[in-house]
Amino acid sequence: MNTGGTSLHDLVDKWLAPASPMRVHVVAFGHLREGGGPYVHVEVAAANGSRAIFFFRHDDGRWCVFPPRLARHASNRYLLAA
């Protein structure tokens, strides 16, 4: 599994609370679809308002701020080529 410096903790610090004592709250977590990868919705509250973001886990173990691509059936390729 390649984490490549994109652990969930590192990304939350990067996007929501860099060098800040604010507390981060997990609002929701689950899977995108049946058999799909997990996601986490986190939020941080500050004096000037709250910020929230979704993080998605990809097949290689990395957490990213964008969802993984949907897997497509190989047969679709042949239908488009015809």
Coordinates of N, CA and C in Angstrom, one line a residue:
M1 N 0.8 -1.2 0.0 CA 0.0 0.0 0.0 C 0.9 1.2 0.0
N2 N 0.7 2.1 -0.9 CA 1.4 3.3 -1.1 C 0.7 4.5 -0.5
T3 N 1.1 5.0 0.7 CA 0.5 6.2 1.3 C 1.1 7.4 0.8
G4 N 2.3 7.5 0.3 CA 2.9 8.6 -0.3 C 2.7 9.9 0.4
G5 N 2.7 10.0 1.7 CA 2.5 11.2 2.4 C 1.1 11.8 2.4
T6 N 0.1 11.0 2.0 CA -1.2 11.5 1.9 C -2.1 10.7 2.9
S7 N -1.7 10.6 4.1 CA -2.5 10.0 5.2 C -3.7 11.0 5.4
L8 N -4.7 10.5 6.0 CA -5.9 11.3 6.3 C -5.5 12.4 7.3
H9 N -4.7 12.1 8.3 CA -4.3 13.1 9.3 C -3.6 14.2 8.6
D10 N -2.6 13.9 7.7 CA -1.8 14.9 7.0 C -2.7 15.8 6.2
L11 N -3.7 15.2 5.5 CA -4.6 16.0 4.6 C -5.5 16.9 5.4
V12 N -6.0 16.4 6.5 CA -6.8 17.3 7.4 C -6.0 18.5 7.9
D13 N -4.8 18.2 8.3 CA -4.0 19.3 8.7 C -3.7 20.3 7.6
K14 N -3.4 19.8 6.4 CA -3.1 20.6 5.3 C -4.3 21.5 4.9
W15 N -5.5 20.9 4.8 CA -6.7 21.6 4.2 C -7.5 22.4 5.2
L16 N -7.5 21.9 6.5 CA -8.5 22.5 7.4 C -7.9 23.2 8.6
A17 N -6.7 22.7 9.1 CA -6.2 23.3 10.3 C -4.7 23.4 10.4
P18 N -4.1 24.0 9.4 CA -2.7 24.2 9.4 C -2.2 25.0 10.6
A19 N -1.3 24.4 11.4 CA -0.7 25.1 12.6 C -1.8 25.8 13.4
S20 N -2.9 25.1 13.7 CA -4.0 25.7 14.4 C -4.4 24.7 15.6
P21 N -4.8 25.3 16.7 CA -5.3 24.4 17.8 C -6.7 24.0 17.7
M22 N -7.4 24.4 16.6 CA -8.8 24.1 16.4 C -9.0 22.5 16.4
R23 N -10.1 22.1 16.9 CA -10.5 20.7 16.9 C -11.2 20.3 15.6
V24 N -10.9 19.2 15.1 CA -11.5 18.7 13.9 C -12.5 17.7 14.3
H25 N -13.8 17.7 13.7 CA -14.8 16.8 14.0 C -15.2 16.0 12.8
V26 N -15.3 14.7 13.0 CA -15.8 13.8 11.9 C -17.3 13.9 11.9
V27 N -17.8 14.4 10.8 CA -19.3 14.6 10.7 C -19.9 13.3 10.2
A28 N -19.3 12.7 9.2 CA -19.9 11.5 8.7 C -18.8 10.7 8.0
F29 N -19.0 9.4 7.9 CA -18.1 8.5 7.1 C -18.9 7.3 6.6
G30 N -18.4 6.7 5.6 CA -19.1 5.6 4.9 C -18.4 5.2 3.7
H31 N -19.2 4.6 2.8 CA -18.7 4.1 1.5 C -19.4 4.8 0.4
L32 N -18.8 5.1 -0.7 CA -19.4 5.8 -1.9 C -20.6 5.0 -2.4
R33 N -20.4 3.8 -2.6 CA -21.4 2.9 -3.2 C -21.1 1.5 -2.7
E34 N -22.0 0.6 -2.9 CA -21.7 -0.8 -2.5 C -20.4 -1.3 -3.1
G35 N -19.5 -1.7 -2.2 CA -18.2 -2.2 -2.6 C -17.3 -1.1 -2.9
G36 N -17.7 0.2 -2.8 CA -16.8 1.3 -3.2 C -15.9 1.7 -2.0
G37 N -15.0 2.6 -2.3 CA -14.1 3.1 -1.3 C -14.7 4.0 -0.2
P38 N -14.1 4.1 0.9 CA -14.6 4.9 2.0 C -14.4 6.4 1.8
Y39 N -15.2 7.2 2.5 CA -15.1 8.6 2.5 C -15.2 9.1 3.9
V40 N -14.7 10.2 4.2 CA -14.8 10.9 5.6 C -15.2 12.3 5.3
H41 N -16.2 12.8 6.0 CA -16.6 14.2 6.0 C -16.1 14.8 7.3
V42 N -15.2 15.8 7.3 CA -14.7 16.4 8.5 C -15.0 17.9 8.5
E43 N -15.1 18.5 9.7 CA -15.4 19.9 9.8 C -14.6 20.5 11.0
V44 N -14.2 21.7 10.8 CA -13.5 22.4 11.9 C -14.2 23.8 12.1
A45 N -14.5 24.1 13.3 CA -15.1 25.4 13.6 C -14.1 26.4 14.1
A46 N -14.3 27.7 13.6 CA -13.4 28.8 13.9 C -14.3 30.0 14.2
A47 N -13.6 31.0 14.7 CA -14.3 32.2 15.1 C -15.0 32.9 13.8
N48 N -14.3 32.7 12.7 CA -14.9 33.3 11.5 C -15.7 32.4 10.6
G49 N -16.2 31.3 11.2 CA -17.0 30.3 10.6 C -16.5 28.9 10.5
S50 N -17.2 28.0 10.1 CA -16.8 26.6 10.0 C -16.3 26.3 8.6
R51 N -15.5 25.3 8.5 CA -15.0 24.8 7.2 C -15.2 23.3 7.2
A52 N -15.6 22.7 6.1 CA -15.7 21.3 6.0 C -15.3 20.8 4.6
I53 N -14.9 19.5 4.6 CA -14.4 18.9 3.4 C -14.6 17.4 3.4
F54 N -14.7 16.8 2.3 CA -14.8 15.4 2.1 C -13.4 14.8 1.7
F55 N -13.0 13.7 2.3 CA -11.8 13.0 1.8 C -12.2 11.6 1.4
F56 N -11.6 11.2 0.3 CA -11.9 9.9 -0.3 C -10.7 9.0 -0.3
R57 N -10.8 7.7 0.0 CA -9.7 6.8 0.0 C -9.7 6.1 -1.3
H58 N -8.5 6.1 -2.0 CA -8.4 5.4 -3.3 C -7.9 4.0 -3.1
D59 N -7.9 3.2 -4.2 CA -7.6 1.8 -4.1 C -6.1 1.6 -3.7
D60 N -5.2 2.5 -3.9 CA -3.8 2.4 -3.5 C -3.6 2.8 -2.1
G61 N -4.6 3.2 -1.3 CA -4.5 3.5 0.1 C -4.4 5.0 0.4
R62 N -4.2 5.8 -0.7 CA -4.1 7.2 -0.5 C -5.4 7.9 -0.2
W63 N -5.4 8.9 0.6 CA -6.6 9.7 0.9 C -6.4 11.0 0.0
C64 N -7.5 11.4 -0.7 CA -7.5 12.5 -1.6 C -8.8 13.4 -1.4
V65 N -8.7 14.6 -1.9 CA -9.9 15.4 -1.8 C -10.8 15.3 -3.0
F66 N -10.5 14.4 -3.9 CA -11.3 14.1 -5.0 C -11.6 12.6 -5.0
P67 N -12.8 12.2 -5.4 CA -13.2 10.8 -5.4 C -12.4 10.0 -6.5
P68 N -12.3 8.7 -6.2 CA -11.6 7.8 -7.2 C -12.5 7.7 -8.5
R69 N -11.9 7.3 -9.6 CA -12.7 7.1 -10.8 C -13.5 5.9 -10.7
L70 N -14.6 5.9 -11.3 CA -15.5 4.7 -11.3 C -14.9 3.6 -12.2
A71 N -14.9 2.4 -11.7 CA -14.5 1.3 -12.5 C -15.4 1.0 -13.7
R72 N -14.9 0.8 -14.8 CA -15.8 0.5 -16.0 C -15.5 -0.9 -16.5
H73 N -16.6 -1.5 -17.0 CA -16.4 -2.8 -17.5 C -15.7 -2.8 -18.8
A74 N -14.8 -3.8 -19.0 CA -14.0 -3.9 -20.2 C -14.9 -4.0 -21.4
S75 N -16.1 -4.6 -21.3 CA -17.0 -4.7 -22.5 C -17.4 -3.4 -23.0
N76 N -17.5 -2.3 -22.2 CA -17.9 -1.0 -22.7 C -16.9 -0.5 -23.8
R77 N -15.7 -0.8 -23.7 CA -14.7 -0.4 -24.6 C -15.0 -1.0 -26.0
Y78 N -15.5 -2.2 -26.0 CA -15.8 -2.8 -27.3 C -17.0 -2.3 -27.9
L79 N -18.0 -1.9 -27.1 CA -19.2 -1.3 -27.6 C -19.0 0.1 -28.2
L80 N -18.1 0.8 -27.6 CA -17.7 2.2 -28.1 C -16.9 2.1 -29.4
A81 N -16.1 1.0 -29.6 CA -15.3 0.9 -30.8 C -16.1 0.5 -32.0
A82 N -17.2 -0.1 -31.8 CA -18.0 -0.6 -32.9 C -18.7 0.4 -33.7

